[in-house]
Amino acid sequence: RHDMGAGDYVVERLREKPRTRDIPVIILTGCRDAGLEMQMRGLNVHAYFTKPASCEALRTAVCEALPPDLASAADVSAVAVA
């Protein structure tokens, strides 16, 4: 983790601005820090995953985060975990 560009920093900046406040954020991290997870959930992230994460769980989170008209049209079968 680093200060500038770390997930918590990015989410905090998104939540500060009315234009980006409601963008769904899905966190995928290798950091198993319960405090970070609580902080992210406090910032109202849509989903929080630690690696390794299930591809199916990630696909589900992406579909749930999309507006219904986009979710039905999205090809999330291409979502993969590297």
Backbone as JSON Lines, residues from 0, in Angstrom:
{"i":0,"aa":"R","n":[0.84,-1.2,0.0],"ca":[0.0,0.0,0.0],"c":[0.87,1.24,0.0]}
{"i":1,"aa":"H","n":[0.36,2.25,-0.61],"ca":[1.04,3.53,-0.61],"c":[-0.01,4.62,-0.42]}
{"i":2,"aa":"D","n":[0.42,5.78,0.01],"ca":[-0.53,6.84,0.36],"c":[-1.34,7.35,-0.83]}
{"i":3,"aa":"M","n":[-0.68,7.8,-1.86],"ca":[-1.39,8.34,-3.01],"c":[-1.8,7.2,-3.94]}
{"i":4,"aa":"G","n":[-3.07,7.08,-4.2],"ca":[-3.55,6.05,-5.11],"c":[-3.95,4.77,-4.43]}
{"i":5,"aa":"A","n":[-3.77,4.68,-3.13],"ca":[-4.23,3.5,-2.41],"c":[-5.76,3.47,-2.48]}
{"i":6,"aa":"G","n":[-6.32,2.29,-2.4],"ca":[-7.76,2.13,-2.54],"c":[-8.57,3.04,-1.63]}
{"i":7,"aa":"D","n":[-8.16,3.15,-0.38],"ca":[-8.93,4.0,0.54],"c":[-8.87,5.45,0.1]}
{"i":8,"aa":"Y","n":[-7.73,5.9,-0.37],"ca":[-7.59,7.28,-0.84],"c":[-8.51,7.53,-2.03]}
{"i":9,"aa":"V","n":[-8.5,6.61,-2.98],"ca":[-9.3,6.76,-4.2],"c":[-10.79,6.79,-3.85]}
{"i":10,"aa":"V","n":[-11.24,5.88,-3.0],"ca":[-12.66,5.83,-2.65],"c":[-13.06,7.1,-1.89]}
{"i":11,"aa":"E","n":[-12.22,7.55,-0.98],"ca":[-12.52,8.8,-0.25],"c":[-12.68,9.96,-1.22]}
{"i":12,"aa":"R","n":[-11.8,10.07,-2.22],"ca":[-11.9,11.16,-3.19],"c":[-13.18,11.03,-4.01]}
{"i":13,"aa":"L","n":[-13.54,9.82,-4.42],"ca":[-14.78,9.62,-5.17],"c":[-16.0,10.04,-4.36]}
{"i":14,"aa":"R","n":[-16.01,9.69,-3.08],"ca":[-17.17,9.96,-2.23],"c":[-17.31,11.44,-1.88]}
{"i":15,"aa":"E","n":[-16.25,12.21,-2.01],"ca":[-16.29,13.64,-1.69],"c":[-17.06,14.47,-2.7]}
{"i":16,"aa":"K","n":[-17.09,14.03,-3.94],"ca":[-17.65,14.85,-5.01],"c":[-19.04,14.35,-5.4]}
{"i":17,"aa":"P","n":[-20.0,15.28,-5.49],"ca":[-21.37,14.88,-5.85],"c":[-21.45,14.09,-7.16]}
{"i":18,"aa":"R","n":[-20.61,14.47,-8.12],"ca":[-20.66,13.81,-9.43],"c":[-20.19,12.35,-9.4]}
{"i":19,"aa":"T","n":[-19.31,12.02,-8.47],"ca":[-18.76,10.65,-8.41],"c":[-19.19,9.88,-7.17]}
{"i":20,"aa":"R","n":[-19.94,10.52,-6.31],"ca":[-20.32,9.95,-5.01],"c":[-21.03,8.59,-5.12]}
{"i":21,"aa":"D","n":[-21.86,8.41,-6.16],"ca":[-22.68,7.21,-6.27],"c":[-22.11,6.14,-7.2]}
{"i":22,"aa":"I","n":[-20.88,6.33,-7.66],"ca":[-20.25,5.31,-8.52],"c":[-20.02,4.06,-7.68]}
{"i":23,"aa":"P","n":[-20.52,2.9,-8.14],"ca":[-20.29,1.67,-7.38],"c":[-18.8,1.3,-7.43]}
{"i":24,"aa":"V","n":[-18.26,0.97,-6.29],"ca":[-16.84,0.6,-6.19],"c":[-16.75,-0.83,-5.67]}
{"i":25,"aa":"I","n":[-15.96,-1.63,-6.36],"ca":[-15.69,-3.0,-5.95],"c":[-14.21,-3.08,-5.62]}
{"i":26,"aa":"I","n":[-13.92,-3.48,-4.4],"ca":[-12.53,-3.59,-3.94],"c":[-12.08,-5.03,-4.06]}
{"i":27,"aa":"L","n":[-10.92,-5.23,-4.68],"ca":[-10.25,-6.53,-4.73],"c":[-8.84,-6.3,-4.24]}
{"i":28,"aa":"T","n":[-8.5,-6.87,-3.1],"ca":[-7.22,-6.59,-2.48],"c":[-6.54,-7.87,-1.98]}
{"i":29,"aa":"G","n":[-5.25,-7.79,-1.88],"ca":[-4.48,-8.86,-1.27],"c":[-4.24,-8.62,0.2]}
{"i":30,"aa":"C","n":[-4.7,-7.48,0.67],"ca":[-4.5,-7.08,2.07],"c":[-5.63,-7.62,2.95]}
{"i":31,"aa":"R","n":[-5.27,-8.42,3.92],"ca":[-6.27,-8.98,4.84],"c":[-6.28,-8.18,6.13]}
{"i":32,"aa":"D","n":[-6.7,-6.95,6.02],"ca":[-6.72,-6.02,7.14],"c":[-8.18,-5.72,7.47]}
{"i":33,"aa":"A","n":[-8.66,-6.23,8.61],"ca":[-10.06,-6.04,8.99],"c":[-10.39,-4.55,9.13]}
{"i":34,"aa":"G","n":[-9.43,-3.76,9.58],"ca":[-9.65,-2.33,9.72],"c":[-9.88,-1.67,8.38]}
{"i":35,"aa":"L","n":[-9.12,-2.08,7.36],"ca":[-9.3,-1.54,6.01],"c":[-10.67,-1.93,5.47]}
{"i":36,"aa":"E","n":[-11.05,-3.16,5.68],"ca":[-12.37,-3.59,5.2],"c":[-13.48,-2.77,5.87]}
{"i":37,"aa":"M","n":[-13.38,-2.55,7.16],"ca":[-14.38,-1.75,7.86],"c":[-14.4,-0.32,7.32]}
{"i":38,"aa":"Q","n":[-13.21,0.23,7.06],"ca":[-13.12,1.59,6.51],"c":[-13.78,1.66,5.15]}
{"i":39,"aa":"M","n":[-13.51,0.68,4.29],"ca":[-14.09,0.66,2.95],"c":[-15.6,0.51,3.02]}
{"i":40,"aa":"R","n":[-16.07,-0.36,3.87],"ca":[-17.52,-0.54,4.01],"c":[-18.16,0.74,4.56]}
{"i":41,"aa":"G","n":[-17.43,1.46,5.42],"ca":[-17.9,2.74,5.91],"c":[-18.0,3.79,4.82]}
{"i":42,"aa":"L","n":[-17.23,3.6,3.75],"ca":[-17.29,4.5,2.6],"c":[-18.3,4.01,1.56]}
{"i":43,"aa":"N","n":[-19.07,3.01,1.96],"ca":[-20.16,2.49,1.14],"c":[-19.69,1.88,-0.18]}
{"i":44,"aa":"V","n":[-18.63,1.05,-0.12],"ca":[-18.24,0.33,-1.33],"c":[-19.31,-0.71,-1.63]}
{"i":45,"aa":"H","n":[-19.47,-1.02,-2.89],"ca":[-20.48,-2.0,-3.29],"c":[-20.12,-3.4,-2.83]}
{"i":46,"aa":"A","n":[-18.84,-3.76,-2.97],"ca":[-18.38,-5.09,-2.58],"c":[-16.91,-5.02,-2.2]}
{"i":47,"aa":"Y","n":[-16.5,-5.94,-1.34],"ca":[-15.11,-6.0,-0.87],"c":[-14.68,-7.45,-0.91]}
{"i":48,"aa":"F","n":[-13.6,-7.73,-1.64],"ca":[-13.07,-9.08,-1.76],"c":[-11.59,-9.09,-1.43]}
{"i":49,"aa":"T","n":[-11.15,-10.17,-0.8],"ca":[-9.72,-10.39,-0.63],"c":[-9.31,-11.52,-1.57]}
{"i":50,"aa":"K","n":[-8.09,-11.44,-2.05],"ca":[-7.56,-12.46,-2.96],"c":[-7.21,-13.71,-2.16]}
{"i":51,"aa":"P","n":[-7.38,-14.86,-2.71],"ca":[-8.01,-15.12,-4.01],"c":[-9.53,-14.99,-3.88]}
{"i":52,"aa":"A","n":[-10.14,-14.46,-4.9],"ca":[-11.6,-14.28,-4.91],"c":[-12.21,-15.18,-5.97]}
{"i":53,"aa":"S","n":[-13.4,-15.6,-5.72],"ca":[-14.14,-16.44,-6.66],"c":[-14.54,-15.62,-7.88]}
{"i":54,"aa":"C","n":[-14.29,-16.16,-9.06],"ca":[-14.7,-15.48,-10.3],"c":[-16.21,-15.27,-10.31]}
{"i":55,"aa":"E","n":[-16.94,-16.25,-9.84],"ca":[-18.4,-16.13,-9.83],"c":[-18.85,-15.02,-8.89]}
{"i":56,"aa":"A","n":[-18.22,-14.9,-7.74],"ca":[-18.57,-13.83,-6.8],"c":[-18.26,-12.46,-7.4]}
{"i":57,"aa":"L","n":[-17.15,-12.35,-8.09],"ca":[-16.8,-11.08,-8.76],"c":[-17.8,-10.75,-9.86]}
{"i":58,"aa":"R","n":[-18.15,-11.75,-10.67],"ca":[-19.13,-11.53,-11.74],"c":[-20.46,-11.04,-11.15]}
{"i":59,"aa":"T","n":[-20.88,-11.69,-10.08],"ca":[-22.14,-11.32,-9.43],"c":[-22.07,-9.88,-8.93]}
{"i":60,"aa":"A","n":[-20.96,-9.51,-8.3],"ca":[-20.82,-8.14,-7.79],"c":[-20.86,-7.12,-8.92]}
{"i":61,"aa":"V","n":[-20.21,-7.42,-10.03],"ca":[-20.22,-6.51,-11.17],"c":[-21.63,-6.36,-11.71]}
{"i":62,"aa":"C","n":[-22.35,-7.46,-11.88],"ca":[-23.72,-7.4,-12.38],"c":[-24.63,-6.61,-11.44]}
{"i":63,"aa":"E","n":[-24.46,-6.82,-10.15],"ca":[-25.27,-6.1,-9.16],"c":[-24.95,-4.61,-9.15]}
{"i":64,"aa":"A","n":[-23.72,-4.26,-9.46],"ca":[-23.3,-2.86,-9.43],"c":[-23.78,-2.08,-10.66]}
{"i":65,"aa":"L","n":[-24.02,-2.79,-11.75],"ca":[-24.46,-2.12,-12.98],"c":[-25.93,-1.76,-12.91]}
{"i":66,"aa":"P","n":[-26.32,-0.66,-13.55],"ca":[-27.76,-0.37,-13.67],"c":[-28.44,-1.52,-14.41]}
{"i":67,"aa":"P","n":[-29.7,-1.81,-14.11],"ca":[-30.38,-2.96,-14.71],"c":[-30.3,-3.03,-16.23]}
{"i":68,"aa":"D","n":[-30.43,-1.9,-16.92],"ca":[-30.37,-1.94,-18.38],"c":[-29.0,-2.35,-18.89]}
{"i":69,"aa":"L","n":[-27.95,-1.98,-18.18],"ca":[-26.59,-2.37,-18.58],"c":[-26.27,-3.79,-18.13]}
{"i":70,"aa":"A","n":[-26.76,-4.17,-16.97],"ca":[-26.45,-5.5,-16.44],"c":[-27.0,-6.59,-17.37]}
{"i":71,"aa":"S","n":[-28.17,-6.37,-17.91],"ca":[-28.76,-7.38,-18.79],"c":[-28.03,-7.46,-20.12]}
{"i":72,"aa":"A","n":[-27.4,-6.35,-20.53],"ca":[-26.68,-6.32,-21.8],"c":[-25.2,-6.64,-21.66]}
{"i":73,"aa":"A","n":[-24.7,-6.65,-20.45],"ca":[-23.26,-6.83,-20.22],"c":[-22.85,-8.27,-20.46]}
{"i":74,"aa":"D","n":[-21.7,-8.42,-21.07],"ca":[-21.13,-9.75,-21.23],"c":[-20.1,-9.93,-20.13]}
{"i":75,"aa":"V","n":[-20.56,-10.33,-18.95],"ca":[-19.65,-10.49,-17.84],"c":[-18.99,-11.85,-17.85]}
{"i":76,"aa":"S","n":[-19.28,-12.66,-18.86],"ca":[-18.6,-13.95,-18.95],"c":[-17.11,-13.74,-19.21]}
{"i":77,"aa":"A","n":[-16.76,-12.54,-19.69],"ca":[-15.34,-12.24,-19.96],"c":[-14.59,-11.79,-18.72]}
{"i":78,"aa":"V","n":[-15.29,-11.59,-17.6],"ca":[-14.63,-11.15,-16.38],"c":[-13.75,-12.29,-15.88]}
{"i":79,"aa":"A","n":[-12.48,-12.02,-15.68],"ca":[-11.54,-13.03,-15.22],"c":[-10.67,-12.46,-14.12]}
{"i":80,"aa":"V","n":[-10.11,-13.34,-13.34],"ca":[-9.21,-12.94,-12.27],"c":[-7.81,-13.36,-12.67]}
{"i":81,"aa":"A","n":[-6.9,-12.41,-12.65],"ca":[-5.51,-12.72,-13.01],"c":[-4.77,-13.19,-11.78]}
